[in-house]
Amino acid sequence: DWLCSVCSAGQKSVSCELCPVKSGAFKPTKDNKWVHVACTIWLPEMCMEDVVAMEHPHGLEDVDKRRFKLTCVVCQTKNGACIQCKHRSCKAGFHVGCALQKRSGVKMQQLDPSDVEDGVILRCWCPLHSEDQKKVTAAERGSKKKSPAKKNNPPQKSPAKKTPIRKPPTARATPATGDSEEAPTRKRGRPAKQPAKASEAAGTD
């Protein structure tokens, strides 16, 4: 039979070093302390040495001490390390375990971008700004539905310009024979002499 890490260690109950929530999946550290799997994932200083089996959480001593001084907006205590709202002007903090409760009002988002190798982007918003985030998301979805789909119309061809066709000069045909009647040409030189009259050639008056 399969046993969780707590039962496998012979423990009846354990406490997370990072949040006050008593339920959830726990994993032991090398120095026999217990933390939630979710707390290990969401706190930036924490990591799993074995990411496949999700075993051996590491980095508990590296967690920023200022996180333990923040008051959780969900449970209103300082029993653990808090993460903070993603909104740029908000400093609200909350425990990971508290934020994952159904009625916490905290929005938790996990992105898996293609440009990040072997990693994810984690974002969270406090109850106040999670409502703003929902409105932004709804507005974006509404604008995508209203925007008509663009049709890929084929490019229109511009009308071709017509150039006048010049025909070569043709010879004129005579109606009788059909032979071509060429236009007379003028030659340079002296004018031809006129033939003598018949009376002058005979030498008579």
mmCIF file of C-alpha atoms in Angstrom:
data_model
loop_
_atom_site.group_PDB
_atom_site.id
_atom_site.type_symbol
_atom_site.label_atom_id
_atom_site.label_comp_id
_atom_site.label_asym_id
_atom_site.label_seq_id
_atom_site.Cartn_x
_atom_site.Cartn_y
_atom_site.Cartn_z
ATOM 1 C CA ASP A 1 0.000 0.000 0.000
ATOM 2 C CA TRP A 2 1.095 3.541 -0.747
ATOM 3 C CA LEU A 3 1.888 5.792 2.222
ATOM 4 C CA CYS A 4 2.474 9.539 2.266
ATOM 5 C CA SER A 5 5.755 10.951 3.502
ATOM 6 C CA VAL A 6 4.330 11.733 6.938
ATOM 7 C CA CYS A 7 2.988 8.216 7.495
ATOM 8 C CA SER A 8 6.117 6.677 6.007
ATOM 9 C CA ALA A 9 8.143 8.545 8.634
ATOM 10 C CA GLY A 10 5.877 7.183 11.386
ATOM 11 C CA GLN A 11 4.516 10.639 12.205
ATOM 12 C CA LYS A 12 0.891 11.335 13.117
ATOM 13 C CA SER A 13 0.992 15.049 12.427
ATOM 14 C CA VAL A 14 3.625 17.560 11.408
ATOM 15 C CA SER A 15 3.807 21.329 11.046
ATOM 16 C CA CYS A 16 5.022 23.296 8.054
ATOM 17 C CA GLU A 17 7.932 25.633 8.676
ATOM 18 C CA LEU A 18 6.530 28.112 6.147
ATOM 19 C CA CYS A 19 2.788 28.364 6.895
ATOM 20 C CA PRO A 20 0.261 27.560 9.672
ATOM 21 C CA VAL A 21 -1.902 25.182 7.584
ATOM 22 C CA LYS A 22 -1.952 21.650 9.060
ATOM 23 C CA SER A 23 -3.304 19.778 6.036
ATOM 24 C CA GLY A 24 -1.747 19.149 2.644
ATOM 25 C CA ALA A 25 1.196 17.279 1.158
ATOM 26 C CA PHE A 26 4.344 17.495 3.286
ATOM 27 C CA LYS A 27 7.935 16.646 2.509
ATOM 28 C CA PRO A 28 10.855 16.395 4.957
ATOM 29 C CA THR A 29 14.028 18.410 4.597
ATOM 30 C CA LYS A 30 17.485 16.967 5.180
ATOM 31 C CA ASP A 31 17.524 18.346 8.717
ATOM 32 C CA ASN A 32 14.212 16.608 9.552
ATOM 33 C CA LYS A 33 11.988 19.652 9.185
ATOM 34 C CA TRP A 34 8.704 19.587 7.295
ATOM 35 C CA VAL A 35 7.376 21.886 4.599
ATOM 36 C CA HIS A 36 4.468 21.796 2.173
ATOM 37 C CA VAL A 37 5.126 20.873 -1.425
ATOM 38 C CA ALA A 38 3.118 23.954 -2.451
ATOM 39 C CA CYS A 39 5.163 26.230 -0.175
ATOM 40 C CA THR A 40 8.352 24.853 -1.698
ATOM 41 C CA ILE A 41 7.060 25.564 -5.195
ATOM 42 C CA TRP A 42 5.763 29.093 -4.570
ATOM 43 C CA LEU A 43 8.508 30.561 -2.397
ATOM 44 C CA PRO A 44 11.303 31.755 -4.724
ATOM 45 C CA GLU A 45 14.094 30.788 -2.298
ATOM 46 C CA MET A 46 12.885 27.175 -2.101
ATOM 47 C CA CYS A 47 13.331 24.338 -4.575
ATOM 48 C CA MET A 48 13.093 20.578 -4.922
ATOM 49 C CA GLU A 49 16.333 18.702 -5.421
ATOM 50 C CA ASP A 50 14.407 15.890 -7.120
ATOM 51 C CA VAL A 51 11.806 17.603 -9.298
ATOM 52 C CA VAL A 52 10.568 14.326 -10.792
ATOM 53 C CA ALA A 53 9.669 12.624 -7.514
ATOM 54 C CA MET A 54 9.146 15.985 -5.755
ATOM 55 C CA GLU A 55 11.440 14.982 -2.916
ATOM 56 C CA HIS A 56 14.052 16.672 -0.744
ATOM 57 C CA PRO A 57 12.958 20.327 -0.438
ATOM 58 C CA HIS A 58 15.920 22.655 -0.191
ATOM 59 C CA GLY A 59 16.546 26.323 0.653
ATOM 60 C CA LEU A 60 14.754 26.740 3.966
ATOM 61 C CA GLU A 61 17.725 28.579 5.440
ATOM 62 C CA ASP A 62 17.809 30.924 2.424
ATOM 63 C CA VAL A 63 14.255 32.249 2.820
ATOM 64 C CA ASP A 64 14.254 36.024 3.310
ATOM 65 C CA LYS A 65 13.727 36.788 6.994
ATOM 66 C CA ARG A 66 11.477 39.707 6.126
ATOM 67 C CA ARG A 67 8.865 37.253 4.868
ATOM 68 C CA PHE A 68 8.333 36.013 8.424
ATOM 69 C CA LYS A 69 7.555 39.561 9.588
ATOM 70 C CA LEU A 70 4.646 40.070 7.172
ATOM 71 C CA THR A 71 1.076 39.605 8.389
ATOM 72 C CA CYS A 72 -1.003 37.265 6.260
ATOM 73 C CA VAL A 73 -4.147 39.007 4.951
ATOM 74 C CA VAL A 74 -6.017 35.683 5.075
ATOM 75 C CA CYS A 75 -5.267 34.297 8.555
ATOM 76 C CA GLN A 76 -4.111 37.618 10.062
ATOM 77 C CA THR A 77 -1.037 35.997 11.679
ATOM 78 C CA LYS A 78 2.733 35.998 11.204
ATOM 79 C CA ASN A 79 3.132 32.227 11.585
ATOM 80 C CA GLY A 80 5.210 31.567 8.502
ATOM 81 C CA ALA A 81 6.786 33.134 5.450
ATOM 82 C CA CYS A 82 4.549 35.214 3.177
ATOM 83 C CA ILE A 83 4.604 35.847 -0.533
ATOM 84 C CA GLN A 84 3.246 39.169 -1.803
ATOM 85 C CA CYS A 85 0.699 40.501 -4.254
ATOM 86 C CA LYS A 86 1.856 40.911 -7.833
ATOM 87 C CA HIS A 87 0.233 44.345 -8.148
ATOM 88 C CA ARG A 88 2.976 46.956 -8.451
ATOM 89 C CA SER A 89 1.671 49.262 -5.735
ATOM 90 C CA CYS A 90 0.460 46.560 -3.301
ATOM 91 C CA LYS A 91 2.488 45.126 -0.413
ATOM 92 C CA ALA A 92 -0.120 42.678 0.910
ATOM 93 C CA GLY A 93 1.351 39.356 2.029
ATOM 94 C CA PHE A 94 -0.170 35.922 2.522
ATOM 95 C CA HIS A 95 1.003 32.408 3.320
ATOM 96 C CA VAL A 96 0.990 29.976 0.426
ATOM 97 C CA GLY A 97 -1.116 27.477 2.377
ATOM 98 C CA CYS A 98 -3.628 30.160 3.332
ATOM 99 C CA ALA A 99 -3.807 31.531 -0.213
ATOM 100 C CA LEU A 100 -4.656 28.084 -1.598
ATOM 101 C CA GLN A 101 -7.760 27.812 0.594
ATOM 102 C CA LYS A 102 -11.036 27.970 -1.357
ATOM 103 C CA ARG A 103 -12.397 31.146 0.235
ATOM 104 C CA SER A 104 -9.140 33.040 0.571
ATOM 105 C CA GLY A 105 -9.916 35.365 -2.363
ATOM 106 C CA VAL A 106 -6.306 35.149 -3.538
ATOM 107 C CA LYS A 107 -5.737 34.492 -7.220
ATOM 108 C CA MET A 108 -2.864 32.112 -7.975
ATOM 109 C CA GLN A 109 -1.673 31.754 -11.556
ATOM 110 C CA GLN A 110 0.927 29.440 -13.034
ATOM 111 C CA LEU A 111 2.264 30.071 -16.535
ATOM 112 C CA ASP A 112 4.329 27.728 -18.631
ATOM 113 C CA PRO A 113 6.052 29.970 -21.186
ATOM 114 C CA SER A 114 7.818 28.459 -24.173
ATOM 115 C CA ASP A 115 10.830 30.778 -23.822
ATOM 116 C CA VAL A 116 11.710 29.574 -20.308
ATOM 117 C CA GLU A 117 13.605 26.297 -20.243
ATOM 118 C CA ASP A 118 12.624 23.886 -17.435
ATOM 119 C CA GLY A 119 10.735 26.530 -15.497
ATOM 120 C CA VAL A 120 7.412 28.235 -14.853
ATOM 121 C CA ILE A 121 6.247 31.733 -13.958
ATOM 122 C CA LEU A 122 4.177 32.059 -10.780
ATOM 123 C CA ARG A 123 1.928 35.062 -10.142
ATOM 124 C CA CYS A 124 -0.473 35.855 -7.301
ATOM 125 C CA TRP A 125 -2.847 38.683 -6.410
ATOM 126 C CA CYS A 126 -4.349 39.610 -3.048
ATOM 127 C CA PRO A 127 -8.168 39.506 -2.588
ATOM 128 C CA LEU A 128 -8.455 43.201 -3.502
ATOM 129 C CA HIS A 129 -6.499 43.061 -6.747
ATOM 130 C CA SER A 130 -7.611 39.575 -7.735
ATOM 131 C CA GLU A 131 -11.045 41.073 -8.520
ATOM 132 C CA ASP A 132 -9.380 43.682 -10.735
ATOM 133 C CA GLN A 133 -7.459 40.902 -12.446
ATOM 134 C CA LYS A 134 -10.692 39.001 -13.124
ATOM 135 C CA LYS A 135 -12.252 42.097 -14.677
ATOM 136 C CA VAL A 136 -9.239 42.617 -16.918
ATOM 137 C CA THR A 137 -9.335 38.981 -18.015
ATOM 138 C CA ALA A 138 -13.082 39.161 -18.706
ATOM 139 C CA ALA A 139 -12.661 42.388 -20.675
ATOM 140 C CA GLU A 140 -9.922 40.830 -22.776
ATOM 141 C CA ARG A 141 -12.095 37.806 -23.527
ATOM 142 C CA GLY A 142 -15.029 40.051 -24.453
ATOM 143 C CA SER A 143 -12.942 42.139 -26.828
ATOM 144 C CA LYS A 144 -11.695 38.991 -28.552
ATOM 145 C CA LYS A 145 -15.292 37.791 -29.097
ATOM 146 C CA LYS A 146 -16.492 41.135 -30.470
ATOM 147 C CA SER A 147 -13.606 41.703 -32.825
ATOM 148 C CA PRO A 148 -14.550 40.290 -36.265
ATOM 149 C CA ALA A 149 -12.268 37.796 -37.824
ATOM 150 C CA LYS A 150 -10.098 39.205 -40.521
ATOM 151 C CA LYS A 151 -10.608 37.704 -43.954
ATOM 152 C CA ASN A 152 -7.670 37.047 -46.143
ATOM 153 C CA ASN A 153 -8.824 38.716 -49.339
ATOM 154 C CA PRO A 154 -6.702 38.033 -52.401
ATOM 155 C CA PRO A 155 -4.784 41.076 -53.662
ATOM 156 C CA GLN A 156 -6.557 42.911 -56.419
ATOM 157 C CA LYS A 157 -4.734 43.257 -59.686
ATOM 158 C CA SER A 158 -4.342 46.763 -61.027
ATOM 159 C CA PRO A 159 -5.853 47.218 -64.525
ATOM 160 C CA ALA A 160 -3.299 46.941 -67.279
ATOM 161 C CA LYS A 161 -2.579 50.096 -69.208
ATOM 162 C CA LYS A 162 -3.539 49.960 -72.870
ATOM 163 C CA THR A 163 -0.876 51.242 -75.247
ATOM 164 C CA PRO A 164 -1.939 52.310 -78.745
ATOM 165 C CA ILE A 165 -0.717 49.989 -81.475
ATOM 166 C CA ARG A 166 0.850 51.764 -84.407
ATOM 167 C CA LYS A 167 0.332 50.008 -87.698
ATOM 168 C CA PRO A 168 3.044 50.259 -90.387
ATOM 169 C CA PRO A 169 2.071 52.255 -93.499
ATOM 170 C CA THR A 170 0.487 50.013 -96.113
ATOM 171 C CA ALA A 171 0.480 50.429 -99.851
ATOM 172 C CA ARG A 172 -2.733 51.554 -101.498
ATOM 173 C CA ALA A 173 -4.303 49.140 -103.907
ATOM 174 C CA THR A 174 -5.969 50.271 -107.153
ATOM 175 C CA PRO A 175 -9.528 49.067 -107.540
ATOM 176 C CA ALA A 176 -8.951 47.782 -111.097
ATOM 177 C CA THR A 177 -5.958 45.537 -110.920
ATOM 178 C CA GLY A 178 -5.239 45.332 -107.250
ATOM 179 C CA ASP A 179 -1.627 46.256 -107.859
ATOM 180 C CA SER A 180 -0.055 48.558 -105.445
ATOM 181 C CA GLU A 181 0.101 52.219 -106.365
ATOM 182 C CA GLU A 182 3.288 53.530 -104.866
ATOM 183 C CA ALA A 183 3.588 57.156 -103.910
ATOM 184 C CA PRO A 184 5.695 59.196 -106.381
ATOM 185 C CA THR A 185 9.230 59.956 -105.297
ATOM 186 C CA ARG A 186 11.202 63.093 -106.164
ATOM 187 C CA LYS A 187 14.759 62.817 -107.382
ATOM 188 C CA ARG A 188 17.329 65.541 -107.082
ATOM 189 C CA GLY A 189 19.073 66.880 -110.218
ATOM 190 C CA ARG A 190 18.373 68.921 -113.267
ATOM 191 C CA PRO A 191 14.893 68.945 -114.731
ATOM 192 C CA ALA A 192 14.465 66.701 -117.763
ATOM 193 C CA LYS A 193 14.394 68.382 -121.194
ATOM 194 C CA GLN A 194 11.057 68.664 -122.952
ATOM 195 C CA PRO A 195 10.905 66.856 -126.349
ATOM 196 C CA ALA A 196 10.916 69.133 -129.392
ATOM 197 C CA LYS A 197 7.650 69.831 -131.111
ATOM 198 C CA ALA A 198 6.866 67.915 -134.238
ATOM 199 C CA SER A 199 6.880 71.076 -136.383
ATOM 200 C CA GLU A 200 10.337 72.043 -135.182
ATOM 201 C CA ALA A 201 11.720 68.596 -135.784
ATOM 202 C CA ALA A 202 10.499 68.655 -139.404
ATOM 203 C CA GLY A 203 11.897 72.127 -139.942
ATOM 204 C CA THR A 204 8.648 73.457 -141.411
ATOM 205 C CA ASP A 205 6.484 76.370 -140.475
#
